[in-house]
Coordinates of C-alpha atoms and ligand atoms in Angstrom, one line a residue:
M1 CA -70.4 -6.5 -1.1
K2 CA -68.0 -6.0 1.8
T3 CA -65.0 -4.0 0.9
L4 CA -61.5 -5.4 1.3
R5 CA -60.9 -3.0 4.1
M6 CA -63.9 -4.1 6.1
T7 CA -62.8 -7.7 5.6
L8 CA -59.3 -7.0 6.8
C9 CA -60.6 -5.0 9.7
A10 CA -62.9 -7.8 10.8
A11 CA -59.9 -10.1 10.6
A12 CA -57.8 -7.8 12.7
L13 CA -60.6 -7.7 15.3
M14 CA -61.1 -3.9 14.9
T15 CA -57.7 -2.6 15.9
V16 CA -57.3 1.1 16.4
A17 CA -56.1 1.6 12.8
C18 CA -59.3 0.0 11.5
A19 CA -61.7 2.1 13.6
A20 CA -64.0 4.2 11.4
N21 CA -62.0 6.4 9.1
A22 CA -58.8 6.0 11.0
A23 CA -55.6 6.2 9.0
E24 CA -52.0 5.9 9.9
V25 CA -50.0 8.8 8.7
E26 CA -46.2 8.5 8.7
V27 CA -44.5 11.9 8.7
L28 CA -40.8 12.5 8.1
H29 CA -39.5 15.7 9.7
W30 CA -36.4 17.0 11.5
W31 CA -38.1 19.0 14.2
T32 CA -36.3 17.6 17.3
S33 CA -35.0 20.6 19.2
G34 CA -36.9 21.9 22.2
G35 CA -39.0 24.5 20.3
E36 CA -39.3 22.4 17.2
A37 CA -40.5 19.4 19.0
K38 CA -43.2 21.4 20.9
A39 CA -44.5 22.8 17.6
A40 CA -44.4 19.3 15.9
G41 CA -46.3 18.0 19.0
E42 CA -49.2 20.4 18.1
L43 CA -49.4 18.9 14.7
K44 CA -49.6 15.4 16.0
K45 CA -52.3 16.4 18.5
M46 CA -54.4 18.2 15.9
L47 CA -54.1 15.4 13.3
E48 CA -55.2 12.8 15.9
T49 CA -58.4 14.8 16.6
K50 CA -59.3 13.7 13.0
G51 CA -59.1 10.1 14.1
D52 CA -55.8 9.5 12.4
K53 CA -52.7 7.9 13.9
W54 CA -49.4 9.9 13.7
K55 CA -46.4 7.7 13.0
D56 CA -43.4 9.7 13.9
F57 CA -40.4 9.5 11.4
A58 CA -38.2 12.1 13.1
V59 CA -34.6 12.4 11.9
A60 CA -32.5 14.7 14.0
G61 CA -30.2 17.3 12.4
G62 CA -30.8 21.0 11.8
A63 CA -32.0 22.1 8.3
G64 CA -32.8 18.5 7.4
D65 CA -29.7 17.1 5.7
N66 CA -29.9 13.8 7.6
A67 CA -33.7 13.7 7.0
M68 CA -33.2 14.1 3.3
T69 CA -30.8 11.2 3.2
A70 CA -33.2 9.0 5.1
L71 CA -36.0 10.0 2.8
K72 CA -34.1 9.0 -0.3
T73 CA -33.4 5.6 1.1
R74 CA -37.1 5.0 1.9
V75 CA -38.4 6.2 -1.5
V76 CA -35.7 4.3 -3.5
S77 CA -36.7 1.1 -1.6
G78 CA -40.3 1.6 -2.7
N79 CA -41.6 2.3 0.8
P80 CA -42.1 6.1 1.1
P81 CA -43.7 7.7 4.2
S82 CA -47.1 9.3 3.8
A83 CA -45.6 12.8 3.9
A84 CA -42.1 14.4 4.3
Q85 CA -40.8 17.8 5.2
V86 CA -39.5 19.0 1.9
K87 CA -39.3 22.6 0.6
G88 CA -38.5 25.0 -2.2
P89 CA -37.1 23.8 -5.5
A90 CA -36.6 20.3 -4.1
I91 CA -40.4 19.8 -4.4
Q92 CA -39.9 20.0 -8.2
E93 CA -37.1 17.5 -8.0
W94 CA -39.3 15.0 -6.2
G95 CA -42.1 15.8 -8.7
D96 CA -39.7 14.9 -11.6
Q97 CA -39.3 11.5 -10.0
G98 CA -43.0 10.8 -10.5
V99 CA -43.6 9.8 -6.8
L100 CA -45.8 12.6 -5.5
A101 CA -49.5 12.4 -4.9
N102 CA -51.9 15.1 -6.2
I103 CA -53.7 17.0 -3.3
D104 CA -55.7 19.4 -5.5
D105 CA -59.0 18.2 -3.9
V106 CA -57.9 19.4 -0.5
A107 CA -56.5 22.6 -1.9
N108 CA -59.7 23.4 -3.8
K109 CA -62.0 22.6 -0.9
N110 CA -60.0 24.9 1.3
N111 CA -59.4 27.7 -1.1
W112 CA -55.6 27.6 -1.1
N113 CA -55.5 29.6 -4.4
K114 CA -57.1 32.5 -2.4
V115 CA -55.6 32.2 1.1
L116 CA -52.0 31.6 0.1
P117 CA -49.6 34.2 -1.3
A118 CA -48.7 33.6 -5.0
V119 CA -45.1 32.8 -4.3
V120 CA -46.2 30.1 -1.9
Q121 CA -48.8 28.6 -4.3
N122 CA -46.2 28.3 -7.0
T123 CA -43.7 26.5 -4.8
M124 CA -46.4 24.0 -3.7
K125 CA -47.4 23.0 -7.2
Y126 CA -45.8 20.6 -9.6
Q127 CA -46.9 21.1 -13.2
G128 CA -49.9 23.1 -12.0
H129 CA -51.1 20.7 -9.4
Y130 CA -50.7 20.9 -5.6
V131 CA -48.3 18.2 -4.3
A132 CA -47.2 20.0 -1.1
A133 CA -48.8 21.9 1.8
P134 CA -47.1 24.9 3.4
V135 CA -46.8 25.4 7.1
N136 CA -45.2 28.7 7.8
V137 CA -42.9 31.5 6.8
H138 CA -39.6 31.7 8.6
R139 CA -37.4 34.8 8.3
V140 CA -33.8 33.8 8.2
N141 CA -32.0 37.2 8.5
W142 CA -32.2 37.7 12.2
L143 CA -29.7 38.5 14.9
W144 CA -30.6 37.2 18.3
V145 CA -29.3 39.3 21.2
N146 CA -28.9 38.9 24.9
P147 CA -29.5 42.5 26.0
E148 CA -28.2 42.1 29.5
L149 CA -24.7 41.1 28.2
L150 CA -24.7 44.0 25.8
K151 CA -25.5 46.3 28.7
K152 CA -22.7 44.8 30.8
A153 CA -20.3 45.5 27.9
N154 CA -21.8 49.0 27.3
A155 CA -22.4 47.9 23.7
K156 CA -25.0 48.9 21.2
V157 CA -27.4 46.6 19.4
P158 CA -25.8 46.7 15.9
T159 CA -27.6 47.7 12.8
T160 CA -24.6 47.9 10.4
W161 CA -21.6 45.7 10.0
D162 CA -19.3 48.4 11.4
E163 CA -21.5 48.6 14.5
F164 CA -21.6 44.8 14.7
F165 CA -17.8 44.5 14.9
K166 CA -17.7 47.4 17.5
T167 CA -20.2 45.5 19.6
A168 CA -18.3 42.3 19.2
D169 CA -15.1 44.0 20.3
A170 CA -16.8 45.6 23.3
L171 CA -18.2 42.2 24.4
Q172 CA -14.8 40.5 24.0
K173 CA -13.1 43.2 26.1
A174 CA -15.7 42.7 28.8
G175 CA -14.8 39.0 28.8
I176 CA -18.0 37.9 27.2
Q177 CA -18.2 35.5 24.2
P178 CA -19.5 37.8 21.4
V179 CA -20.9 35.2 19.0
A180 CA -22.6 31.8 19.5
Y181 CA -21.7 29.9 16.4
G182 CA -22.3 26.4 15.2
G183 CA -19.8 25.2 12.6
Q184 CA -21.9 23.0 10.3
P185 CA -22.2 23.6 6.6
W186 CA -25.8 24.7 6.6
Q187 CA -25.1 27.1 9.6
D188 CA -22.0 28.5 7.9
S189 CA -24.1 29.3 4.9
T190 CA -27.0 30.7 7.0
V191 CA -24.6 33.3 8.4
F192 CA -22.9 33.8 5.0
E193 CA -26.1 34.6 3.3
D194 CA -26.9 37.2 6.0
V195 CA -23.6 38.9 5.2
V196 CA -24.2 38.7 1.5
L197 CA -27.6 40.4 1.9
G198 CA -26.2 43.0 4.3
V199 CA -23.2 43.9 2.2
G200 CA -24.7 43.6 -1.3
G201 CA -28.4 44.2 -0.8
A202 CA -31.4 42.2 -2.2
D203 CA -30.7 42.6 -5.9
F204 CA -27.1 41.5 -5.4
F205 CA -28.3 38.5 -3.4
K206 CA -30.8 37.4 -6.1
K207 CA -28.1 37.8 -8.8
A208 CA -25.7 35.7 -6.8
F209 CA -28.0 33.0 -5.4
V210 CA -31.0 32.8 -7.6
Q211 CA -29.6 33.7 -11.0
L212 CA -26.2 32.2 -10.1
D213 CA -24.6 35.0 -12.2
Q214 CA -20.9 34.3 -12.7
A215 CA -19.7 37.9 -12.7
T216 CA -21.6 38.6 -9.4
L217 CA -20.2 35.5 -7.7
K218 CA -16.7 36.4 -8.7
G219 CA -16.9 40.2 -8.3
A220 CA -15.6 42.7 -5.9
T221 CA -18.8 42.9 -3.8
M222 CA -18.7 39.2 -3.2
V223 CA -15.1 39.4 -2.2
K224 CA -16.1 42.1 0.3
A225 CA -18.9 39.9 1.6
L226 CA -16.5 37.0 2.0
E227 CA -14.0 39.1 3.9
T228 CA -16.8 40.4 6.2
Y229 CA -18.0 36.9 6.9
K230 CA -14.5 35.7 7.8
K231 CA -14.0 38.7 10.1
I232 CA -16.7 37.1 12.4
K233 CA -14.5 34.1 13.1
P234 CA -12.3 35.6 15.8
Y235 CA -15.5 36.4 17.8
T236 CA -16.6 32.7 17.9
D237 CA -15.2 30.2 20.4
K238 CA -13.0 27.1 20.0
N239 CA -15.8 24.7 20.4
A240 CA -17.9 26.1 17.6
A241 CA -17.0 23.3 15.1
G242 CA -19.9 20.9 14.7
R243 CA -22.0 22.6 17.3
D244 CA -25.8 22.2 16.8
W245 CA -27.7 25.4 16.2
N246 CA -29.9 25.0 19.2
L247 CA -26.9 24.6 21.5
A248 CA -25.6 27.9 20.1
T249 CA -29.0 29.4 20.8
A250 CA -28.8 28.0 24.4
M251 CA -25.5 30.0 24.8
V252 CA -27.4 33.2 24.2
I253 CA -30.3 32.0 26.4
N254 CA -28.0 31.1 29.3
G255 CA -25.9 34.3 29.2
K256 CA -22.9 32.5 27.8
A257 CA -22.7 34.5 24.5
G258 CA -24.0 37.9 23.3
M259 CA -25.4 37.2 19.8
Q260 CA -26.3 34.5 17.3
F261 CA -27.2 34.8 13.6
M262 CA -30.1 32.4 13.0
G263 CA -33.5 32.1 11.5
D264 CA -36.5 32.6 13.7
W265 CA -36.8 28.9 14.7
A266 CA -34.3 30.2 17.3
K267 CA -37.2 32.1 18.8
G268 CA -38.9 28.8 19.4
E269 CA -35.9 27.8 21.7
F270 CA -36.1 31.1 23.6
L271 CA -39.8 30.7 24.1
A272 CA -39.5 27.0 25.1
A273 CA -37.0 28.1 27.7
G274 CA -39.6 30.6 29.1
K275 CA -37.8 33.7 27.9
V276 CA -39.6 36.9 27.0
P277 CA -39.0 38.7 23.7
G278 CA -38.0 42.3 24.1
K279 CA -36.9 41.7 27.7
D280 CA -34.8 38.5 28.0
F281 CA -33.8 38.5 24.3
L282 CA -34.0 40.7 21.3
C283 CA -34.7 39.9 17.6
V284 CA -33.1 42.4 15.2
P285 CA -32.5 42.1 11.5
A286 CA -29.0 41.0 10.7
P287 CA -26.7 44.1 10.1
G288 CA -27.6 46.0 7.0
T289 CA -30.7 43.8 6.2
A290 CA -33.5 45.7 7.9
K291 CA -35.0 46.6 4.5
S292 CA -35.0 43.1 3.1
Y293 CA -36.3 39.7 4.1
T294 CA -34.8 36.2 3.5
F295 CA -37.7 33.8 3.5
N296 CA -37.8 30.1 4.2
I297 CA -41.1 28.3 3.9
D298 CA -41.6 24.9 5.5
S299 CA -43.8 22.5 3.7
F300 CA -44.7 18.8 3.4
I301 CA -44.9 16.7 0.2
F302 CA -47.2 13.7 -0.1
F303 CA -46.2 10.4 -1.7
K304 CA -48.3 8.1 -3.9
L305 CA -49.0 5.2 -1.6
K306 CA -49.8 1.6 -2.5
N307 CA -52.4 1.4 0.2
A308 CA -55.5 3.3 -0.8
D309 CA -56.5 4.1 2.8
G310 CA -53.3 6.1 3.1
A311 CA -54.9 9.0 1.0
K312 CA -57.4 9.7 3.8
G313 CA -54.6 10.4 6.3
Q314 CA -52.7 12.5 3.8
N315 CA -55.7 14.6 3.0
D316 CA -56.4 15.1 6.7
L317 CA -52.8 16.1 7.2
A318 CA -52.8 18.6 4.3
E319 CA -56.0 20.1 5.5
T320 CA -54.8 20.5 9.0
L321 CA -51.5 22.1 8.0
V322 CA -53.1 25.0 6.3
S323 CA -56.1 25.4 8.6
P324 CA -56.3 28.7 10.5
E325 CA -56.3 26.9 13.9
F326 CA -53.2 25.0 13.2
Q327 CA -51.4 27.9 11.7
Q328 CA -51.9 29.9 14.9
V329 CA -50.9 27.3 17.5
F330 CA -48.0 25.9 15.4
N331 CA -46.4 29.2 14.5
L332 CA -46.8 30.6 18.0
N333 CA -44.5 27.8 19.1
K334 CA -42.2 27.5 16.1
G335 CA -41.1 31.1 15.9
S336 CA -42.3 31.5 12.4
I337 CA -45.4 33.3 11.1
P338 CA -48.6 31.9 9.5
V339 CA -48.5 31.4 5.7
R340 CA -52.1 32.4 5.2
L341 CA -52.8 35.9 3.9
D342 CA -55.8 36.2 6.3
A343 CA -53.9 35.2 9.5
D344 CA -54.7 36.9 12.7
M345 CA -51.4 38.2 14.2
A346 CA -52.9 39.6 17.5
K347 CA -51.4 36.8 19.6
F348 CA -48.0 37.1 18.1
D349 CA -45.1 38.9 19.8
D350 CA -43.3 41.9 18.4
C351 CA -40.8 39.7 16.5
G352 CA -43.7 37.9 14.8
K353 CA -45.5 41.1 14.1
E354 CA -42.4 42.7 12.6
S355 CA -41.8 39.6 10.5
A356 CA -45.4 39.7 9.1
K357 CA -45.2 43.4 8.4
D358 CA -41.8 43.2 6.7
F359 CA -42.8 40.2 4.6
A360 CA -45.7 42.2 3.1
T361 CA -43.6 45.3 2.6
D362 CA -40.6 43.5 1.1
N363 CA -42.9 41.4 -1.1
K364 CA -44.2 44.7 -2.6
S365 CA -40.8 46.4 -2.9
G366 CA -39.0 43.4 -4.5
T367 CA -36.7 42.9 -1.5
L368 CA -38.1 39.6 -0.4
V369 CA -35.4 37.0 -1.2
P370 CA -35.5 33.2 -1.0
S371 CA -33.1 31.7 1.5
F372 CA -30.2 29.9 -0.3
A373 CA -29.0 28.2 2.9
H374 CA -32.5 26.8 3.5
G375 CA -33.1 25.3 0.1
M376 CA -35.4 28.0 -1.2
A377 CA -33.2 29.4 -4.1
A378 CA -31.3 26.7 -6.0
H379 CA -31.2 23.1 -7.0
S380 CA -29.9 20.9 -4.2
A381 CA -26.7 19.9 -6.0
T382 CA -25.8 23.5 -6.6
Q383 CA -26.6 24.3 -3.0
G384 CA -24.4 21.5 -1.8
A385 CA -21.5 22.7 -4.0
I386 CA -21.7 26.2 -2.7
F387 CA -22.1 25.1 0.9
D388 CA -18.8 23.2 0.5
V389 CA -17.0 26.4 -0.6
V390 CA -18.4 28.5 2.1
S391 CA -17.4 26.0 4.8
Q392 CA -14.0 25.5 3.3
F393 CA -13.4 29.2 3.3
W394 CA -14.5 29.5 6.9
N395 CA -12.3 26.6 8.1
D396 CA -9.2 27.1 6.0
D397 CA -7.4 30.2 7.1
S398 CA -5.0 30.0 4.1
M399 CA -7.8 30.5 1.5
T400 CA -8.2 34.1 0.3
A401 CA -11.5 35.8 -0.3
Q402 CA -10.6 36.1 -4.0
Q403 CA -9.9 32.3 -4.2
A404 CA -13.2 31.6 -2.4
A405 CA -15.1 33.9 -4.8
A406 CA -13.7 32.0 -7.8
K407 CA -14.6 28.7 -6.2
L408 CA -18.2 30.0 -5.6
A409 CA -18.6 30.8 -9.3
A410 CA -17.3 27.3 -10.2
A411 CA -19.7 25.7 -7.7
A412 CA -22.6 27.6 -9.1
K413 CA -22.2 25.6 -12.4
V414 CA -22.8 22.3 -10.6
N415 CA -26.4 21.1 -11.0
Ligands
GAL1 C1 -34.8 25.0 8.7 C2 -36.3 24.7 8.8 C3 -36.8 25.2 10.1 C4 -35.9 24.7 11.2 C5 -34.4 24.8 10.9 C6 -33.5 24.1 11.9 O1 -34.4 24.6 7.4 O2 -37.0 25.4 7.8 O3 -38.1 24.8 10.3 O4 -36.3 23.5 11.6 O5 -34.2 24.3 9.7 O6 -33.7 22.8 12.0

């Protein structure tokens, strides 16, 4: 007996989507900047070699806030995409909604329980079953430096906060914009979590952002971190408010600013602009954070679809994402490192090699911390409440660090 699919395909006169084993895969993501789009293009290409058709559901906006709003609308209306870029604890939140598809078959066939680090496996599973596929590991606690500008100002690449402010002063004196900054809530918190890690260390960071410990959030070290964070503001420019992260990176690329705090997706921008690491730009751990590592793992979740054919495309996508070939080409463009334990790092530059080495070392020494600003540490409602406080503090010069610390503690109770 003919299957329904064959009948439909015959009726559709063998359109592309009906060709043998072809499936349309609609993928929600927010990779729209220069480097991000290049990396996403590699995914599309590789998926299409499996005979599937990529349907792009790109929603611009760094760190995915807009993308998450678009996703909720689609799922609530009963029409989810095949897959969506969702990470960290949010995977569990979607699992609780009962809308995710189980991809254990792909995971077992490809040995994910062996090739992925334990911390990654756990994040990708809901109630013991794989519902998400990981793509990469981004390190968030980087400072991106234009070495030529620092040289002009006779300034040193900073490793501590004291050195950072000396370098910023020297740049300012030389008439150079010290810091490229994008004033958006997720970017404010990206910089703030660097400062928290640098000032308080990894254990303090975990107490604050993972355990959401009240005394830690209100205490003297947090006040000091808030003060240090706010001290950066005079080194940013008047047009920082609302600026996209990649435009801030472009300021460092084009010699308009000396430094930027940003995760290593910024490296994707430097590379896409033809810049050479170690020569045209430097990647150094954010001040005081050389011995710790803030991780951010991109991943895709898969939705239960009404159309049975959809599963073939989802499985192909999941298999592609974790495959050694894709992990290489994608991460070489994206600025991140492969998520597989057996990844070959030979083709990666020194920033990538350092990231891989530090990830392993910090994993062993307990100084690997989940990025709060990138949705790896807390429930999304808590994250949103803390983002609001950090941005209010940055923007409102009448708020004291003590007041902000008290507000942080109150925000941590929101969930
Ligand atoms: C992060 C994401 C990265 C990068 C960045 C800026 O949250 O993990 O892949 O896209 O946002 O958009």
